[in-house]
């Protein structure tokens, strides 16, 4: 099964003891949670939208930052401070969005 899970596009493993089982798959569900597979797949599709929106947010942030720096509206020190904030904002956006989606789909 491990070879098939590793080769597949999406792998969901069902196990009686999820803490002692770690295959090469995308999700591990307890055997008594089989009915949640459609919810997990909806959550995964929505999570891809979060990733895409994170890329858009990062791209927009960098376009604005580069434009302001090239126009000499901000100095290099301010740019150096704002650059890590870009990464932090994308991580926060992704984390908060994923938590909201998890509460929505995985009730």
PDB file of N, CA and C in Angstrom:
ATOM      1  N   UNK A   1       0.805  -1.196   0.000  1.00  0.00           N
ATOM      2  CA  UNK A   1       0.000   0.000   0.000  1.00  0.00           C
ATOM      3  C   UNK A   1       0.855   1.271   0.000  1.00  0.00           C
ATOM      4  N   UNK A   2       2.014   1.222   0.666  1.00  0.00           N
ATOM      5  CA  UNK A   2       2.855   2.416   0.758  1.00  0.00           C
ATOM      6  C   UNK A   2       3.318   2.873  -0.619  1.00  0.00           C
ATOM      7  N   UNK A   3       3.652   1.942  -1.495  1.00  0.00           N
ATOM      8  CA  UNK A   3       4.068   2.301  -2.849  1.00  0.00           C
ATOM      9  C   UNK A   3       2.945   2.947  -3.633  1.00  0.00           C
ATOM     10  N   UNK A   4       1.729   2.414  -3.496  1.00  0.00           N
ATOM     11  CA  UNK A   4       0.571   2.983  -4.198  1.00  0.00           C
ATOM     12  C   UNK A   4       0.250   4.367  -3.654  1.00  0.00           C
ATOM     13  N   UNK A   5       0.332   4.558  -2.330  1.00  0.00           N
ATOM     14  CA  UNK A   5       0.060   5.862  -1.746  1.00  0.00           C
ATOM     15  C   UNK A   5       1.086   6.896  -2.195  1.00  0.00           C
ATOM     16  N   UNK A   6       2.342   6.472  -2.282  1.00  0.00           N
ATOM     17  CA  UNK A   6       3.403   7.400  -2.693  1.00  0.00           C
ATOM     18  C   UNK A   6       3.259   7.800  -4.155  1.00  0.00           C
ATOM     19  N   UNK A   7       2.787   6.894  -4.989  1.00  0.00           N
ATOM     20  CA  UNK A   7       2.647   7.145  -6.417  1.00  0.00           C
ATOM     21  C   UNK A   7       1.384   7.934  -6.750  1.00  0.00           C
ATOM     22  N   UNK A   8       0.382   7.897  -5.899  1.00  0.00           N
ATOM     23  CA  UNK A   8      -0.908   8.517  -6.204  1.00  0.00           C
ATOM     24  C   UNK A   8      -0.847  10.042  -6.108  1.00  0.00           C
ATOM     25  N   UNK A   9      -1.832  10.691  -6.711  1.00  0.00           N
ATOM     26  CA  UNK A   9      -1.950  12.146  -6.615  1.00  0.00           C
ATOM     27  C   UNK A   9      -2.450  12.566  -5.240  1.00  0.00           C
ATOM     28  N   UNK A  10      -3.424  11.844  -4.727  1.00  0.00           N
ATOM     29  CA  UNK A  10      -3.962  12.098  -3.390  1.00  0.00           C
ATOM     30  C   UNK A  10      -4.076  10.751  -2.696  1.00  0.00           C
ATOM     31  N   UNK A  11      -3.515  10.677  -1.500  1.00  0.00           N
ATOM     32  CA  UNK A  11      -3.582   9.437  -0.742  1.00  0.00           C
ATOM     33  C   UNK A  11      -4.186   9.665   0.620  1.00  0.00           C
ATOM     34  N   UNK A  12      -5.229   8.910   0.930  1.00  0.00           N
ATOM     35  CA  UNK A  12      -5.856   8.975   2.247  1.00  0.00           C
ATOM     36  C   UNK A  12      -5.803   7.574   2.842  1.00  0.00           C
ATOM     37  N   UNK A  13      -5.164   7.457   3.989  1.00  0.00           N
ATOM     38  CA  UNK A  13      -5.056   6.168   4.653  1.00  0.00           C
ATOM     39  C   UNK A  13      -6.037   6.104   5.809  1.00  0.00           C
ATOM     40  N   UNK A  14      -6.656   4.943   5.983  1.00  0.00           N
ATOM     41  CA  UNK A  14      -7.539   4.691   7.117  1.00  0.00           C
ATOM     42  C   UNK A  14      -6.837   3.711   8.038  1.00  0.00           C
ATOM     43  N   UNK A  15      -6.828   4.020   9.326  1.00  0.00           N
ATOM     44  CA  UNK A  15      -6.113   3.180  10.269  1.00  0.00           C
ATOM     45  C   UNK A  15      -6.864   3.130  11.593  1.00  0.00           C
ATOM     46  N   UNK A  16      -6.738   2.000  12.292  1.00  0.00           N
ATOM     47  CA  UNK A  16      -7.343   1.889  13.616  1.00  0.00           C
ATOM     48  C   UNK A  16      -6.556   2.685  14.646  1.00  0.00           C
ATOM     49  N   UNK A  17      -5.249   2.778  14.463  1.00  0.00           N
ATOM     50  CA  UNK A  17      -4.397   3.528  15.392  1.00  0.00           C
ATOM     51  C   UNK A  17      -3.559   4.509  14.576  1.00  0.00           C
ATOM     52  N   UNK A  18      -4.028   5.746  14.450  1.00  0.00           N
ATOM     53  CA  UNK A  18      -3.366   6.723  13.583  1.00  0.00           C
ATOM     54  C   UNK A  18      -2.033   7.190  14.140  1.00  0.00           C
ATOM     55  N   UNK A  19      -1.763   6.951  15.402  1.00  0.00           N
ATOM     56  CA  UNK A  19      -0.529   7.424  16.013  1.00  0.00           C
ATOM     57  C   UNK A  19       0.648   6.490  15.757  1.00  0.00           C
ATOM     58  N   UNK A  20       0.379   5.258  15.377  1.00  0.00           N
ATOM     59  CA  UNK A  20       1.476   4.328  15.102  1.00  0.00           C
ATOM     60  C   UNK A  20       1.605   4.035  13.616  1.00  0.00           C
ATOM     61  N   UNK A  21       0.948   4.832  12.776  1.00  0.00           N
ATOM     62  CA  UNK A  21       0.904   4.578  11.343  1.00  0.00           C
ATOM     63  C   UNK A  21       1.300   5.848  10.608  1.00  0.00           C
ATOM     64  N   UNK A  22       2.363   5.800   9.845  1.00  0.00           N
ATOM     65  CA  UNK A  22       2.786   6.999   9.114  1.00  0.00           C
ATOM     66  C   UNK A  22       3.209   6.641   7.688  1.00  0.00           C
ATOM     67  N   UNK A  23       2.244   6.398   6.821  1.00  0.00           N
ATOM     68  CA  UNK A  23       2.573   6.083   5.429  1.00  0.00           C
ATOM     69  C   UNK A  23       2.889   7.352   4.646  1.00  0.00           C
ATOM     70  N   UNK A  24       3.280   7.167   3.414  1.00  0.00           N
ATOM     71  CA  UNK A  24       3.568   8.300   2.530  1.00  0.00           C
ATOM     72  C   UNK A  24       2.268   8.750   1.871  1.00  0.00           C
ATOM     73  N   UNK A  25       1.392   9.357   2.660  1.00  0.00           N
ATOM     74  CA  UNK A  25       0.112   9.811   2.108  1.00  0.00           C
ATOM     75  C   UNK A  25      -0.178  11.228   2.573  1.00  0.00           C
ATOM     76  N   UNK A  26      -1.234  11.798   2.025  1.00  0.00           N
ATOM     77  CA  UNK A  26      -1.585  13.184   2.316  1.00  0.00           C
ATOM     78  C   UNK A  26      -2.428  13.335   3.564  1.00  0.00           C
ATOM     79  N   UNK A  27      -3.215  12.334   3.899  1.00  0.00           N
ATOM     80  CA  UNK A  27      -4.081  12.414   5.078  1.00  0.00           C
ATOM     81  C   UNK A  27      -4.199  11.038   5.711  1.00  0.00           C
ATOM     82  N   UNK A  28      -4.317  11.027   7.020  1.00  0.00           N
ATOM     83  CA  UNK A  28      -4.548   9.796   7.759  1.00  0.00           C
ATOM     84  C   UNK A  28      -5.816   9.997   8.583  1.00  0.00           C
ATOM     85  N   UNK A  29      -6.779   9.132   8.380  1.00  0.00           N
ATOM     86  CA  UNK A  29      -8.031   9.195   9.121  1.00  0.00           C
ATOM     87  C   UNK A  29      -8.191   7.939   9.949  1.00  0.00           C
ATOM     88  N   UNK A  30      -8.806   8.103  11.094  1.00  0.00           N
ATOM     89  CA  UNK A  30      -9.162   6.951  11.905  1.00  0.00           C
ATOM     90  C   UNK A  30     -10.220   6.154  11.148  1.00  0.00           C
ATOM     91  N   UNK A  31     -10.208   4.863  11.300  1.00  0.00           N
ATOM     92  CA  UNK A  31     -11.121   3.998  10.553  1.00  0.00           C
ATOM     93  C   UNK A  31     -12.589   4.338  10.813  1.00  0.00           C
ATOM     94  N   UNK A  32     -12.901   4.822  12.014  1.00  0.00           N
ATOM     95  CA  UNK A  32     -14.298   5.157  12.302  1.00  0.00           C
ATOM     96  C   UNK A  32     -14.679   6.542  11.771  1.00  0.00           C
ATOM     97  N   UNK A  33     -13.792   7.233  11.051  1.00  0.00           N
ATOM     98  CA  UNK A  33     -14.072   8.538  10.458  1.00  0.00           C
ATOM     99  C   UNK A  33     -14.163   8.472   8.934  1.00  0.00           C
ATOM    100  N   UNK A  34     -14.460   7.299   8.411  1.00  0.00           N
ATOM    101  CA  UNK A  34     -14.535   7.086   6.969  1.00  0.00           C
ATOM    102  C   UNK A  34     -15.532   8.031   6.308  1.00  0.00           C
ATOM    103  N   UNK A  35     -16.612   8.372   7.001  1.00  0.00           N
ATOM    104  CA  UNK A  35     -17.659   9.217   6.415  1.00  0.00           C
ATOM    105  C   UNK A  35     -17.189  10.649   6.186  1.00  0.00           C
ATOM    106  N   UNK A  36     -16.035  11.037   6.749  1.00  0.00           N
ATOM    107  CA  UNK A  36     -15.534  12.405   6.595  1.00  0.00           C
ATOM    108  C   UNK A  36     -14.662  12.603   5.354  1.00  0.00           C
ATOM    109  N   UNK A  37     -14.461  11.581   4.558  1.00  0.00           N
ATOM    110  CA  UNK A  37     -13.593  11.698   3.377  1.00  0.00           C
ATOM    111  C   UNK A  37     -14.082  12.798   2.421  1.00  0.00           C
ATOM    112  N   UNK A  38     -15.375  12.923   2.112  1.00  0.00           N
ATOM    113  CA  UNK A  38     -15.794  14.035   1.241  1.00  0.00           C
ATOM    114  C   UNK A  38     -15.474  15.403   1.832  1.00  0.00           C
ATOM    115  N   UNK A  39     -15.613  15.556   3.151  1.00  0.00           N
ATOM    116  CA  UNK A  39     -15.286  16.831   3.793  1.00  0.00           C
ATOM    117  C   UNK A  39     -13.796  17.114   3.709  1.00  0.00           C
ATOM    118  N   UNK A  40     -12.980  16.085   3.877  1.00  0.00           N
ATOM    119  CA  UNK A  40     -11.527  16.260   3.794  1.00  0.00           C
ATOM    120  C   UNK A  40     -11.130  16.688   2.380  1.00  0.00           C
ATOM    121  N   UNK A  41     -11.761  16.103   1.366  1.00  0.00           N
ATOM    122  CA  UNK A  41     -11.449  16.475  -0.017  1.00  0.00           C
ATOM    123  C   UNK A  41     -11.889  17.906  -0.327  1.00  0.00           C
ATOM    124  N   UNK A  42     -13.061  18.338   0.191  1.00  0.00           N
ATOM    125  CA  UNK A  42     -13.491  19.730   0.014  1.00  0.00           C
ATOM    126  C   UNK A  42     -12.530  20.683   0.701  1.00  0.00           C
ATOM    127  N   UNK A  43     -12.088  20.304   1.896  1.00  0.00           N
ATOM    128  CA  UNK A  43     -11.122  21.126   2.634  1.00  0.00           C
ATOM    129  C   UNK A  43      -9.816  21.249   1.851  1.00  0.00           C
ATOM    130  N   UNK A  44      -9.366  20.153   1.255  1.00  0.00           N
ATOM    131  CA  UNK A  44      -8.118  20.178   0.484  1.00  0.00           C
ATOM    132  C   UNK A  44      -8.241  21.089  -0.736  1.00  0.00           C
ATOM    133  N   UNK A  45      -9.388  21.041  -1.424  1.00  0.00           N
ATOM    134  CA  UNK A  45      -9.589  21.912  -2.588  1.00  0.00           C
ATOM    135  C   UNK A  45      -9.624  23.377  -2.175  1.00  0.00           C
ATOM    136  N   UNK A  46     -10.293  23.666  -1.065  1.00  0.00           N
ATOM    137  CA  UNK A  46     -10.345  25.048  -0.574  1.00  0.00           C
ATOM    138  C   UNK A  46      -8.976  25.511  -0.102  1.00  0.00           C
ATOM    139  N   UNK A  47      -8.202  24.608   0.431  1.00  0.00           N
ATOM    140  CA  UNK A  47      -6.858  24.958   0.880  1.00  0.00           C
ATOM    141  C   UNK A  47      -5.964  25.362  -0.289  1.00  0.00           C
ATOM    142  N   UNK A  48      -6.189  24.768  -1.435  1.00  0.00           N
ATOM    143  CA  UNK A  48      -5.432  25.175  -2.622  1.00  0.00           C
ATOM    144  C   UNK A  48      -5.748  26.620  -2.996  1.00  0.00           C
ATOM    145  N   UNK A  49      -6.986  27.039  -2.782  1.00  0.00           N
ATOM    146  CA  UNK A  49      -7.342  28.443  -3.031  1.00  0.00           C
ATOM    147  C   UNK A  49      -6.622  29.365  -2.057  1.00  0.00           C
ATOM    148  N   UNK A  50      -6.455  28.930  -0.826  1.00  0.00           N
ATOM    149  CA  UNK A  50      -5.712  29.719   0.163  1.00  0.00           C
ATOM    150  C   UNK A  50      -4.261  29.882  -0.282  1.00  0.00           C
ATOM    151  N   UNK A  51      -3.671  28.822  -0.795  1.00  0.00           N
ATOM    152  CA  UNK A  51      -2.287  28.893  -1.278  1.00  0.00           C
ATOM    153  C   UNK A  51      -2.184  29.876  -2.441  1.00  0.00           C
ATOM    154  N   UNK A  52      -3.133  29.800  -3.372  1.00  0.00           N
ATOM    155  CA  UNK A  52      -3.120  30.726  -4.514  1.00  0.00           C
ATOM    156  C   UNK A  52      -3.296  32.172  -4.063  1.00  0.00           C
ATOM    157  N   UNK A  53      -4.200  32.396  -3.103  1.00  0.00           N
ATOM    158  CA  UNK A  53      -4.397  33.756  -2.600  1.00  0.00           C
ATOM    159  C   UNK A  53      -3.150  34.242  -1.854  1.00  0.00           C
ATOM    160  N   UNK A  54      -2.444  33.344  -1.207  1.00  0.00           N
ATOM    161  CA  UNK A  54      -1.189  33.705  -0.544  1.00  0.00           C
ATOM    162  C   UNK A  54      -0.145  34.167  -1.548  1.00  0.00           C
ATOM    163  N   UNK A  55      -0.071  33.480  -2.683  1.00  0.00           N
ATOM    164  CA  UNK A  55       0.853  33.908  -3.734  1.00  0.00           C
ATOM    165  C   UNK A  55       0.466  35.282  -4.282  1.00  0.00           C
ATOM    166  N   UNK A  56      -0.830  35.504  -4.476  1.00  0.00           N
ATOM    167  CA  UNK A  56      -1.296  36.806  -4.974  1.00  0.00           C
ATOM    168  C   UNK A  56      -0.968  37.905  -3.968  1.00  0.00           C
ATOM    169  N   UNK A  57      -1.206  37.645  -2.693  1.00  0.00           N
ATOM    170  CA  UNK A  57      -0.895  38.613  -1.647  1.00  0.00           C
ATOM    171  C   UNK A  57       0.600  38.929  -1.617  1.00  0.00           C
ATOM    172  N   UNK A  58       1.411  37.908  -1.702  1.00  0.00           N
ATOM    173  CA  UNK A  58       2.863  38.105  -1.707  1.00  0.00           C
ATOM    174  C   UNK A  58       3.320  38.892  -2.937  1.00  0.00           C
ATOM    175  N   UNK A  59       2.769  38.543  -4.091  1.00  0.00           N
ATOM    176  CA  UNK A  59       3.133  39.246  -5.321  1.00  0.00           C
ATOM    177  C   UNK A  59       2.733  40.716  -5.243  1.00  0.00           C
ATOM    178  N   UNK A  60       1.513  40.979  -4.776  1.00  0.00           N
ATOM    179  CA  UNK A  60       1.042  42.366  -4.668  1.00  0.00           C
ATOM    180  C   UNK A  60       1.897  43.156  -3.683  1.00  0.00           C
ATOM    181  N   UNK A  61       2.219  42.547  -2.568  1.00  0.00           N
ATOM    182  CA  UNK A  61       3.046  43.208  -1.561  1.00  0.00           C
ATOM    183  C   UNK A  61       4.415  43.576  -2.141  1.00  0.00           C
ATOM    184  N   UNK A  62       4.997  42.641  -2.904  1.00  0.00           N
ATOM    185  CA  UNK A  62       6.307  42.905  -3.502  1.00  0.00           C
ATOM    186  C   UNK A  62       6.242  43.943  -4.613  1.00  0.00           C
ATOM    187  N   UNK A  63       5.183  43.943  -5.402  1.00  0.00           N
ATOM    188  CA  UNK A  63       5.046  44.950  -6.462  1.00  0.00           C
ATOM    189  C   UNK A  63       4.949  46.345  -5.848  1.00  0.00           C
ATOM    190  N   UNK A  64       4.136  46.466  -4.794  1.00  0.00           N
ATOM    191  CA  UNK A  64       4.004  47.765  -4.125  1.00  0.00           C
ATOM    192  C   UNK A  64       5.333  48.175  -3.496  1.00  0.00           C
ATOM    193  N   UNK A  65       5.987  47.235  -2.829  1.00  0.00           N
ATOM    194  CA  UNK A  65       7.262  47.544  -2.181  1.00  0.00           C
ATOM    195  C   UNK A  65       8.346  47.949  -3.164  1.00  0.00           C
ATOM    196  N   UNK A  66       8.448  47.220  -4.265  1.00  0.00           N
ATOM    197  CA  UNK A  66       9.458  47.546  -5.274  1.00  0.00           C
ATOM    198  C   UNK A  66       9.143  48.896  -5.922  1.00  0.00           C
ATOM    199  N   UNK A  67       7.873  49.149  -6.175  1.00  0.00           N
ATOM    200  CA  UNK A  67       7.484  50.434  -6.781  1.00  0.00           C
ATOM    201  C   UNK A  67       7.836  51.597  -5.858  1.00  0.00           C
ATOM    202  N   UNK A  68       7.550  51.450  -4.574  1.00  0.00           N
ATOM    203  CA  UNK A  68       7.879  52.516  -3.626  1.00  0.00           C
ATOM    204  C   UNK A  68       9.389  52.702  -3.492  1.00  0.00           C
ATOM    205  N   UNK A  69      10.126  51.603  -3.501  1.00  0.00           N
ATOM    206  CA  UNK A  69      11.585  51.701  -3.391  1.00  0.00           C
ATOM    207  C   UNK A  69      12.196  52.327  -4.648  1.00  0.00           C
ATOM    208  N   UNK A  70      11.694  51.943  -5.818  1.00  0.00           N
ATOM    209  CA  UNK A  70      12.227  52.501  -7.067  1.00  0.00           C
ATOM    210  C   UNK A  70      11.861  53.972  -7.214  1.00  0.00           C
ATOM    211  N   UNK A  71      10.710  54.355  -6.689  1.00  0.00           N
ATOM    212  CA  UNK A  71      10.300  55.755  -6.744  1.00  0.00           C
ATOM    213  C   UNK A  71      10.944  56.593  -5.658  1.00  0.00           C
ATOM    214  N   UNK A  72      11.802  55.970  -4.870  1.00  0.00           N
ATOM    215  CA  UNK A  72      12.536  56.637  -3.789  1.00  0.00           C
ATOM    216  C   UNK A  72      11.582  57.215  -2.727  1.00  0.00           C
ATOM    217  N   UNK A  73      10.455  56.534  -2.515  1.00  0.00           N
ATOM    218  CA  UNK A  73       9.512  56.947  -1.484  1.00  0.00           C
ATOM    219  C   UNK A  73       9.867  56.347  -0.118  1.00  0.00           C
ATOM    220  N   UNK A  74      10.576  55.232  -0.148  1.00  0.00           N
ATOM    221  CA  UNK A  74      11.048  54.626   1.104  1.00  0.00           C
ATOM    222  C   UNK A  74      12.535  54.343   0.967  1.00  0.00           C
ATOM    223  N   UNK A  75      13.241  54.407   2.074  1.00  0.00           N
ATOM    224  CA  UNK A  75      14.678  54.174   2.014  1.00  0.00           C
ATOM    225  C   UNK A  75      14.991  52.682   2.165  1.00  0.00           C
ATOM    226  N   UNK A  76      16.215  52.269   1.868  1.00  0.00           N
ATOM    227  CA  UNK A  76      16.566  50.844   1.921  1.00  0.00           C
ATOM    228  C   UNK A  76      16.377  50.219   3.304  1.00  0.00           C
ATOM    229  N   UNK A  77      16.601  50.979   4.367  1.00  0.00           N
ATOM    230  CA  UNK A  77      16.416  50.427   5.707  1.00  0.00           C
ATOM    231  C   UNK A  77      14.946  50.077   5.953  1.00  0.00           C
ATOM    232  N   UNK A  78      14.057  50.946   5.545  1.00  0.00           N
ATOM    233  CA  UNK A  78      12.627  50.662   5.681  1.00  0.00           C
ATOM    234  C   UNK A  78      12.239  49.452   4.836  1.00  0.00           C
ATOM    235  N   UNK A  79      12.795  49.357   3.651  1.00  0.00           N
ATOM    236  CA  UNK A  79      12.535  48.188   2.794  1.00  0.00           C
ATOM    237  C   UNK A  79      13.016  46.910   3.456  1.00  0.00           C
ATOM    238  N   UNK A  80      14.188  46.976   4.085  1.00  0.00           N
ATOM    239  CA  UNK A  80      14.733  45.801   4.763  1.00  0.00           C
ATOM    240  C   UNK A  80      13.864  45.378   5.940  1.00  0.00           C
ATOM    241  N   UNK A  81      13.210  46.315   6.581  1.00  0.00           N
ATOM    242  CA  UNK A  81      12.315  45.998   7.694  1.00  0.00           C
ATOM    243  C   UNK A  81      10.987  45.455   7.179  1.00  0.00           C
ATOM    244  N   UNK A  82      10.493  46.018   6.083  1.00  0.00           N
ATOM    245  CA  UNK A  82       9.199  45.606   5.552  1.00  0.00           C
ATOM    246  C   UNK A  82       9.240  44.231   4.873  1.00  0.00           C
ATOM    247  N   UNK A  83      10.396  43.828   4.357  1.00  0.00           N
ATOM    248  CA  UNK A  83      10.475  42.554   3.638  1.00  0.00           C
ATOM    249  C   UNK A  83      10.128  41.357   4.518  1.00  0.00           C
ATOM    250  N   UNK A  84      10.692  41.226   5.726  1.00  0.00           N
ATOM    251  CA  UNK A  84      10.264  40.104   6.571  1.00  0.00           C
ATOM    252  C   UNK A  84       8.794  40.202   6.980  1.00  0.00           C
ATOM    253  N   UNK A  85       8.273  41.423   7.092  1.00  0.00           N
ATOM    254  CA  UNK A  85       6.859  41.568   7.422  1.00  0.00           C
ATOM    255  C   UNK A  85       5.968  41.006   6.321  1.00  0.00           C
ATOM    256  N   UNK A  86       6.459  41.047   5.088  1.00  0.00           N
ATOM    257  CA  UNK A  86       5.727  40.439   3.982  1.00  0.00           C
ATOM    258  C   UNK A  86       5.576  38.944   4.211  1.00  0.00           C
ATOM    259  N   UNK A  87       6.660  38.300   4.581  1.00  0.00           N
ATOM    260  CA  UNK A  87       6.615  36.853   4.829  1.00  0.00           C
ATOM    261  C   UNK A  87       5.714  36.526   6.010  1.00  0.00           C
ATOM    262  N   UNK A  88       5.823  37.324   7.061  1.00  0.00           N
ATOM    263  CA  UNK A  88       4.995  37.090   8.241  1.00  0.00           C
ATOM    264  C   UNK A  88       3.516  37.273   7.906  1.00  0.00           C
ATOM    265  N   UNK A  89       3.196  38.279   7.113  1.00  0.00           N
ATOM    266  CA  UNK A  89       1.788  38.517   6.766  1.00  0.00           C
ATOM    267  C   UNK A  89       1.223  37.374   5.928  1.00  0.00           C
ATOM    268  N   UNK A  90       2.012  36.811   5.025  1.00  0.00           N
ATOM    269  CA  UNK A  90       1.541  35.695   4.205  1.00  0.00           C
ATOM    270  C   UNK A  90       1.343  34.450   5.076  1.00  0.00           C
ATOM    271  N   UNK A  91       2.262  34.208   6.000  1.00  0.00           N
ATOM    272  CA  UNK A  91       2.122  33.050   6.899  1.00  0.00           C
ATOM    273  C   UNK A  91       0.894  33.216   7.798  1.00  0.00           C
ATOM    274  N   UNK A  92       0.697  34.422   8.335  1.00  0.00           N
ATOM    275  CA  UNK A  92      -0.486  34.667   9.169  1.00  0.00           C
ATOM    276  C   UNK A  92      -1.774  34.495   8.366  1.00  0.00           C
ATOM    277  N   UNK A  93      -1.795  35.046   7.162  1.00  0.00           N
ATOM    278  CA  UNK A  93      -2.968  34.889   6.294  1.00  0.00           C
ATOM    279  C   UNK A  93      -3.265  33.419   6.049  1.00  0.00           C
ATOM    280  N   UNK A  94      -2.235  32.641   5.719  1.00  0.00           N
ATOM    281  CA  UNK A  94      -2.425  31.216   5.436  1.00  0.00           C
ATOM    282  C   UNK A  94      -2.904  30.459   6.670  1.00  0.00           C
ATOM    283  N   UNK A  95      -2.305  30.764   7.814  1.00  0.00           N
ATOM    284  CA  UNK A  95      -2.691  30.066   9.043  1.00  0.00           C
ATOM    285  C   UNK A  95      -4.122  30.379   9.448  1.00  0.00           C
ATOM    286  N   UNK A  96      -4.480  31.635   9.436  1.00  0.00           N
ATOM    287  CA  UNK A  96      -5.834  32.036   9.831  1.00  0.00           C
ATOM    288  C   UNK A  96      -6.864  31.489   8.846  1.00  0.00           C
ATOM    289  N   UNK A  97      -6.570  31.585   7.556  1.00  0.00           N
ATOM    290  CA  UNK A  97      -7.502  31.078   6.543  1.00  0.00           C
ATOM    291  C   UNK A  97      -7.681  29.568   6.657  1.00  0.00           C
ATOM    292  N   UNK A  98      -6.590  28.840   6.901  1.00  0.00           N
ATOM    293  CA  UNK A  98      -6.677  27.386   7.043  1.00  0.00           C
ATOM    294  C   UNK A  98      -7.491  27.002   8.268  1.00  0.00           C
ATOM    295  N   UNK A  99      -7.321  27.730   9.353  1.00  0.00           N
ATOM    296  CA  UNK A  99      -8.107  27.447  10.556  1.00  0.00           C
ATOM    297  C   UNK A  99      -9.588  27.708  10.332  1.00  0.00           C
ATOM    298  N   UNK A 100      -9.900  28.798   9.633  1.00  0.00           N
ATOM    299  CA  UNK A 100     -11.310  29.106   9.335  1.00  0.00           C
ATOM    300  C   UNK A 100     -11.913  28.017   8.443  1.00  0.00           C
ATOM    301  N   UNK A 101     -11.162  27.591   7.433  1.00  0.00           N
ATOM    302  CA  UNK A 101     -11.667  26.529   6.548  1.00  0.00           C
ATOM    303  C   UNK A 101     -11.833  25.215   7.302  1.00  0.00           C
ATOM    304  N   UNK A 102     -10.914  24.898   8.188  1.00  0.00           N
ATOM    305  CA  UNK A 102     -11.010  23.665   8.959  1.00  0.00           C
ATOM    306  C   UNK A 102     -12.265  23.668   9.817  1.00  0.00           C
ATOM    307  N   UNK A 103     -12.560  24.806  10.435  1.00  0.00           N
ATOM    308  CA  UNK A 103     -13.774  24.887  11.255  1.00  0.00           C
ATOM    309  C   UNK A 103     -15.021  24.774  10.384  1.00  0.00           C
ATOM    310  N   UNK A 104     -14.949  25.285   9.168  1.00  0.00           N
ATOM    311  CA  UNK A 104     -16.096  25.261   8.271  1.00  0.00           C
ATOM    312  C   UNK A 104     -16.359  23.849   7.738  1.00  0.00           C
ATOM    313  N   UNK A 105     -15.315  23.171   7.274  1.00  0.00           N
ATOM    314  CA  UNK A 105     -15.485  21.885   6.607  1.00  0.00           C
ATOM    315  C   UNK A 105     -15.359  20.677   7.525  1.00  0.00           C
ATOM    316  N   UNK A 106     -14.577  20.767   8.561  1.00  0.00           N
ATOM    317  CA  UNK A 106     -14.276  19.580   9.359  1.00  0.00           C
ATOM    318  C   UNK A 106     -14.983  19.590  10.708  1.00  0.00           C
ATOM    319  N   UNK A 107     -16.213  20.062  10.739  1.00  0.00           N
ATOM    320  CA  UNK A 107     -16.993  20.055  11.981  1.00  0.00           C
ATOM    321  C   UNK A 107     -17.335  18.654  12.378  1.00  0.00           C
TER     322      UNK A 107
END
